[in-house]
Amino acid sequence: TYFPVCADGEKTYSSPCAIGCLGQKGKIGDLEFLKCVCVEDIYKDRRIIQGACSTWCKNMTIFLILGFVYSVIEFIIYIPQIKFTIGISEEKDTELTSLSIQQMLLRLFYMLESLLLSPLLDYSCVLFNPTTYCGQTINCINYDLKKLSYVIAIPSISCKLLATLFLFFAALSTRTTSNPPDLVYYNQEGKSVNFNFE
């Protein structure tokens, strides 16, 4: 059964039995477990108490500030990205087609993301629900938060850097020199005369 215990506020274990606790003191809801032989070397002279450890993020302020800055930058570059995608096409008829293809590929990758991240999320799971469905566990009860943070952050940052790199290469490969427009004048006879200032 799942009866979580917290070892010195650092790590949650599934039950006192899982770490070999031989004794307890206190009352239900405020139990402290003693002589936990499996983790005695790690948590010697430290408290192992009933309940899961706190999941409060120590660097929450930094995370919120960086998240806000990231969101602002994303909003700033979103319209230029769309204009760039539309501007890549030389023919007027295909401008919206390039934007449509880009958005379609984005949605496709969003769907694939859940399939690709699922094994990584399972990797950071410490304890699965013992209930099985068709021979497989269906959800995680407890995650290793440090592993989970890496599993989420590293693919996200990698994808964003890769997308920025592709955008940079696309900008370099499609850079064109802007020619001044042809000026059209009409002579006294009403015939047009073109002037090109190249």
Tab-separated table of C-alpha atoms in Angstrom, residues 155-165:
chain	number	residue	atom	x	y	z
A	155	PRO	CA	13.836	18.992	-24.507
A	156	SER	CA	12.009	22.351	-24.345
A	157	ILE	CA	15.199	24.423	-24.450
A	158	SER	CA	16.723	22.163	-27.128
A	159	CYS	CA	13.654	22.494	-29.386
A	160	LYS	CA	13.552	26.278	-28.951
A	161	LEU	CA	17.284	26.615	-29.767
A	162	LEU	CA	16.861	24.342	-32.796
A	163	ALA	CA	13.874	26.383	-34.021
A	164	THR	CA	15.843	29.621	-33.584
A	165	LEU	CA	18.776	28.127	-35.498
